[in-house]
Tab-separated table of C-alpha atoms in Angstrom:
chain	number	residue	atom	x	y	z
X	115	MET	CA	4.326	14.780	-6.914
X	116	THR	CA	8.071	14.650	-7.461
X	117	ARG	CA	8.101	18.064	-9.099
X	118	GLN	CA	5.834	19.389	-5.716
X	119	LEU	CA	7.861	17.716	-3.333
X	120	ASP	CA	10.895	19.322	-4.506
X	121	GLU	CA	8.671	22.820	-4.046
X	122	GLN	CA	7.986	22.424	-0.481
X	123	ILE	CA	11.706	21.096	-0.396
X	124	VAL	CA	13.460	24.629	-1.608
X	125	ALA	CA	10.948	26.522	-0.088
X	126	ARG	CA	11.486	25.568	3.672
X	127	PHE	CA	15.184	24.994	3.448
X	128	PRO	CA	18.381	26.521	2.696
X	129	VAL	CA	19.641	25.439	-0.749
X	130	GLY	CA	22.489	23.074	-0.404
X	131	GLN	CA	21.905	21.939	3.088
X	132	ARG	CA	21.702	18.305	3.610
X	133	LEU	CA	18.577	16.889	4.336
X	134	ARG	CA	18.383	14.179	6.467
X	135	VAL	CA	15.348	12.052	4.710
X	136	LEU	CA	13.463	8.872	6.263
X	137	ASP	CA	11.106	7.073	3.597
X	138	VAL	CA	9.063	5.028	5.225
X	139	GLY	CA	6.837	2.560	2.805
X	140	MET	CA	9.550	3.610	0.416
X	141	GLY	CA	8.742	0.389	-1.931
X	142	GLN	CA	11.416	-0.339	-4.324
X	143	GLY	CA	13.889	2.811	-3.463
X	144	THR	CA	12.513	5.255	-6.562
X	145	GLN	CA	12.243	8.458	-4.156
X	146	ALA	CA	14.668	7.459	-1.696
X	147	LEU	CA	17.164	6.972	-4.290
X	148	ARG	CA	16.406	10.363	-5.826
X	149	LEU	CA	16.892	12.782	-3.003
X	150	ALA	CA	20.078	10.741	-2.709
X	151	ARG	CA	21.491	11.540	-5.503
X	152	ALA	CA	19.913	14.769	-5.527
X	153	GLY	CA	22.553	14.986	-2.143
X	154	HIS	CA	20.772	14.078	1.007
X	155	GLN	CA	21.491	11.594	3.793
X	156	VAL	CA	18.557	9.190	3.402
X	157	THR	CA	17.272	6.158	5.315
X	158	GLY	CA	14.511	4.099	3.772
X	159	LEU	CA	11.820	2.016	5.571
X	160	GLU	CA	10.248	-0.801	3.620
X	161	GLN	CA	8.667	-4.452	5.381
X	162	ASP	CA	8.402	-6.068	2.128
X	163	ALA	CA	11.259	-7.798	1.488
X	164	THR	CA	11.007	-8.173	-2.203
X	165	MET	CA	10.949	-4.340	-2.337
X	166	VAL	CA	13.943	-4.111	-0.407
X	167	ALA	CA	15.653	-6.863	-2.261
X	168	VAL	CA	15.040	-4.852	-5.536
X	169	ALA	CA	16.010	-1.348	-3.611
X	170	ARG	CA	19.075	-3.001	-2.563
X	171	GLU	CA	20.282	-4.062	-6.401
X	172	SER	CA	19.509	-0.781	-7.649
X	173	LEU	CA	21.340	0.989	-4.703
X	174	ALA	CA	24.316	-1.645	-5.319
X	175	GLY	CA	24.703	0.584	-8.632
X	176	GLU	CA	25.062	3.828	-7.716
X	177	PRO	CA	28.414	5.318	-7.398
X	178	GLU	CA	30.415	5.400	-4.091
X	179	GLY	CA	29.007	8.339	-3.324
X	180	ILE	CA	25.063	8.002	-3.207
X	181	ARG	CA	25.618	4.593	-1.822
X	182	GLU	CA	27.252	5.926	1.824
X	183	ARG	CA	24.100	8.679	1.750
X	184	MET	CA	21.392	5.592	1.651
X	185	ARG	CA	20.488	3.001	4.010
X	186	ILE	CA	17.830	0.261	3.972
X	187	ILE	CA	16.474	-1.209	6.648
X	188	GLU	CA	13.471	-3.937	6.215
X	189	GLY	CA	11.044	-3.206	9.350
X	190	ASP	CA	7.637	-1.608	10.011
X	191	GLY	CA	6.540	2.150	9.240
X	192	ARG	CA	5.074	1.579	12.423
X	193	ASP	CA	7.665	0.845	14.886
X	194	THR	CA	9.755	3.787	13.278
X	195	GLY	CA	10.399	4.874	17.109
X	196	VAL	CA	12.346	1.161	17.993
X	197	HIS	CA	14.817	2.464	14.820
X	198	PHE	CA	15.376	6.332	15.763
X	199	LEU	CA	15.612	9.030	18.252
X	200	PRO	CA	13.039	11.396	18.088
X	201	GLY	CA	13.438	14.241	15.916
X	202	SER	CA	15.662	12.416	13.418
X	203	PHE	CA	14.569	13.651	10.095
X	204	ASP	CA	14.271	16.965	8.749
X	205	VAL	CA	11.799	15.101	6.083
X	206	VAL	CA	10.105	12.418	6.491
X	207	LEU	CA	7.975	10.264	3.055
X	208	CYS	CA	4.910	8.474	3.623
X	209	HIS	CA	3.762	7.808	-0.093
X	210	GLY	CA	1.240	5.074	-1.363
X	211	VAL	CA	1.021	3.437	2.925
X	212	LEU	CA	-1.991	4.756	4.415
X	213	MET	CA	-4.436	3.067	2.467
X	214	TYR	CA	-2.961	-0.851	3.349
X	215	VAL	CA	-3.279	0.763	7.402
X	216	GLU	CA	-6.548	-0.196	8.765
X	217	GLU	CA	-5.849	2.415	11.526
X	218	PRO	CA	-3.471	5.175	10.053
X	219	ASP	CA	-3.388	7.702	13.105
X	220	PRO	CA	-0.894	5.710	15.251
X	221	LEU	CA	1.536	5.669	12.638
X	222	LEU	CA	1.090	9.230	11.715
X	223	ALA	CA	1.944	10.266	15.353
X	224	GLY	CA	4.675	8.108	14.858
X	225	LEU	CA	6.227	10.304	11.445
X	226	ALA	CA	5.603	13.368	13.315
X	227	ARG	CA	7.944	12.376	16.478
X	228	MET	CA	10.817	11.640	13.991
X	229	LEU	CA	10.639	15.288	12.465
X	230	ALA	CA	13.164	18.017	14.032
X	231	HIS	CA	11.243	21.155	15.156
X	232	GLY	CA	10.267	22.579	11.604
X	233	GLY	CA	10.838	19.775	9.730
X	234	LEU	CA	7.781	18.780	6.273
X	235	LEU	CA	6.592	15.175	6.213
X	236	SER	CA	5.005	14.423	2.824
X	237	LEU	CA	1.862	12.008	2.625
X	238	LEU	CA	0.297	10.544	-0.834
X	239	VAL	CA	-3.130	9.400	-0.077
X	240	ARG	CA	-5.936	8.099	-1.964
X	241	ASN	CA	-8.175	10.630	-2.081
X	242	GLY	CA	-11.765	9.245	-0.150
X	243	ASP	CA	-13.444	12.710	-1.654
X	244	ALA	CA	-13.278	11.638	-5.484
X	245	LEU	CA	-14.067	7.913	-5.478
X	246	ALA	CA	-16.499	7.860	-7.405
X	247	PHE	CA	-14.972	9.302	-9.991
X	248	ARG	CA	-12.795	6.031	-11.636
X	249	PRO	CA	-15.822	3.342	-11.417
X	250	GLY	CA	-18.204	6.783	-12.684
X	251	LEU	CA	-15.744	7.460	-15.436
X	252	SER	CA	-15.939	4.057	-16.968
X	253	GLY	CA	-19.236	3.732	-16.518
X	254	ASP	CA	-19.764	1.315	-13.392
X	255	TRP	CA	-22.819	3.537	-11.786
X	256	SER	CA	-23.330	0.919	-9.144
X	257	GLY	CA	-20.111	1.650	-8.613
X	258	ALA	CA	-19.907	4.845	-8.091
X	259	MET	CA	-23.021	5.025	-6.597
X	260	ALA	CA	-21.386	2.848	-4.053
X	261	ALA	CA	-18.060	5.221	-3.687
X	262	PHE	CA	-19.977	8.086	-2.551
X	263	ASP	CA	-20.238	6.897	1.037
X	264	THR	CA	-17.538	5.173	1.548
X	265	THR	CA	-13.532	5.263	2.383
X	266	ALA	CA	-13.076	1.654	1.126
X	267	TYR	CA	-12.272	-0.047	-2.338
X	268	ARG	CA	-11.239	-2.498	-4.172
X	269	ASN	CA	-7.612	-1.079	-6.272
X	270	ARG	CA	-5.946	-1.992	-9.199
X	271	LEU	CA	-3.845	-5.029	-7.128
X	272	GLY	CA	-7.663	-6.547	-6.599
X	273	LEU	CA	-6.894	-5.941	-2.495
X	274	ASP	CA	-9.324	-3.805	-0.220
X	275	VAL	CA	-8.053	-0.937	0.597
X	276	ARG	CA	-8.462	2.519	2.494
X	277	ALA	CA	-8.781	5.659	1.001
X	278	ASP	CA	-8.258	9.270	3.444
X	279	ARG	CA	-10.543	12.586	3.476
X	280	LEU	CA	-9.299	15.998	2.926
X	281	LYS	CA	-11.007	17.151	6.232
X	282	ASP	CA	-10.062	14.101	8.484
X	283	LEU	CA	-5.979	13.910	7.808
X	284	THR	CA	-6.233	18.544	8.354
X	285	SER	CA	-7.370	17.815	11.718
X	286	THR	CA	-4.895	14.921	12.153
X	287	LEU	CA	-2.335	16.930	10.754
X	288	ALA	CA	-3.071	19.006	13.483
X	289	GLY	CA	-3.300	16.939	16.267
X	290	ILE	CA	-0.281	15.543	16.106
X	291	GLY	CA	2.326	18.847	15.197
X	292	ALA	CA	2.740	18.550	12.098
X	293	PRO	CA	-0.094	21.096	10.825
X	294	LEU	CA	-1.050	20.872	7.178
X	295	HIS	CA	1.018	24.094	5.509
X	296	ALA	CA	-0.432	22.752	2.041
X	297	TRP	CA	-1.999	19.923	-0.572
X	298	TYR	CA	-1.891	19.365	-4.052
X	299	GLY	CA	-3.960	17.012	-6.284
X	300	VAL	CA	-2.271	14.582	-8.033
X	301	ARG	CA	-2.808	12.232	-11.247
X	302	VAL	CA	-6.163	15.005	-12.023
X	303	PHE	CA	-6.578	13.727	-15.918
X	304	THR	CA	-4.780	10.088	-15.813
X	305	ASP	CA	-5.977	7.863	-13.775
X	306	THR	CA	-8.435	5.865	-15.739
X	307	ALA	CA	-5.172	5.484	-18.080
X	308	ALA	CA	-4.347	1.745	-18.835
X	309	ASP	CA	-1.491	0.137	-17.156
X	310	GLY	CA	1.642	0.205	-18.961
X	311	ALA	CA	-0.476	2.581	-21.359
X	312	GLU	CA	2.117	3.848	-24.130
X	313	VAL	CA	3.865	7.315	-22.723
X	314	PRO	CA	2.570	9.933	-25.300
X	315	ALA	CA	4.968	11.710	-27.389
X	316	ASP	CA	3.992	15.273	-25.355
X	317	VAL	CA	4.553	14.028	-22.080
X	318	GLU	CA	5.667	16.801	-21.357
X	319	THR	CA	2.506	18.703	-21.631
X	320	LEU	CA	0.768	16.279	-20.026
X	321	LEU	CA	2.538	16.716	-17.163
X	322	ALA	CA	2.530	20.667	-17.021
X	323	VAL	CA	-1.125	19.822	-17.355
X	324	GLU	CA	-1.310	18.057	-14.705
X	325	GLU	CA	1.266	19.745	-12.205
X	326	ARG	CA	-1.316	22.818	-13.246
X	327	ALA	CA	-4.183	21.347	-12.315
X	328	GLY	CA	-2.370	19.586	-8.745
X	329	ARG	CA	-2.034	22.891	-7.686
X	330	THR	CA	-5.219	24.866	-8.503
X	331	ASP	CA	-9.289	24.099	-7.234
X	332	PRO	CA	-11.765	23.168	-7.912
X	333	TYR	CA	-9.782	20.198	-9.849
X	334	ARG	CA	-7.242	19.814	-7.142
X	335	GLY	CA	-9.867	18.435	-4.926
X	336	VAL	CA	-10.558	15.931	-7.673
X	337	ALA	CA	-7.695	13.884	-7.811
X	338	ALA	CA	-7.393	10.321	-7.505
X	339	LEU	CA	-4.466	11.078	-4.683
X	340	LEU	CA	-3.879	13.921	-2.697
X	341	HIS	CA	-0.468	15.268	-1.609
X	342	LEU	CA	-0.682	16.469	1.841
X	343	CYS	CA	2.829	18.246	3.724
X	344	GLY	CA	2.595	19.038	6.993
X	345	VAL	CA	5.690	21.013	9.008
X	346	ARG	CA	6.573	19.873	12.675
X	347	GLY	CA	5.433	23.431	14.901
């Protein structure tokens, strides 16, 4: 996904431009820190106090220049309008968040409002059109059958969450003024890998295969996750 995001940023903004980036639901700050190290001005918004503490600890270990380019705010992603003015950011990230939000449309509308004209909205969501793959490939036939007709699922943390369908999100993005510009699949072949599995020796080849599949039909359509990029018109 990082390669996909960088591809979109490079294609949309002049090389060397210091972008204003908002990472909503930044978790431990991995993506936010990476972009701050690349020279961008990054704001991370996260409501989980434990994740905020981890991110702040990581940031504290960075050089002063990077620390000055990144700020961390503890807060709910649905309250972006409380913290920021409309049009304040060139790039807004919301990765791995929508599955935990029962009604995502107000959140998405708020994220779109944060974007300046021509800004990039990057979403990472669970693919609602491929929920049967994980149980099916593991031989859970009853689970696979049930997954065809729902967008609800239980994740690896044991939490009951929700997925999104490409068609629905395409419509939503058009409605909030940030129509879909590009989309990719993420974890096409590696979704069934066990948590904590050892990194293979040929990891670069693995990543190249996943990247190719993530931009190629029909493979991207059955990926575990979808990476959608909308552009503020």
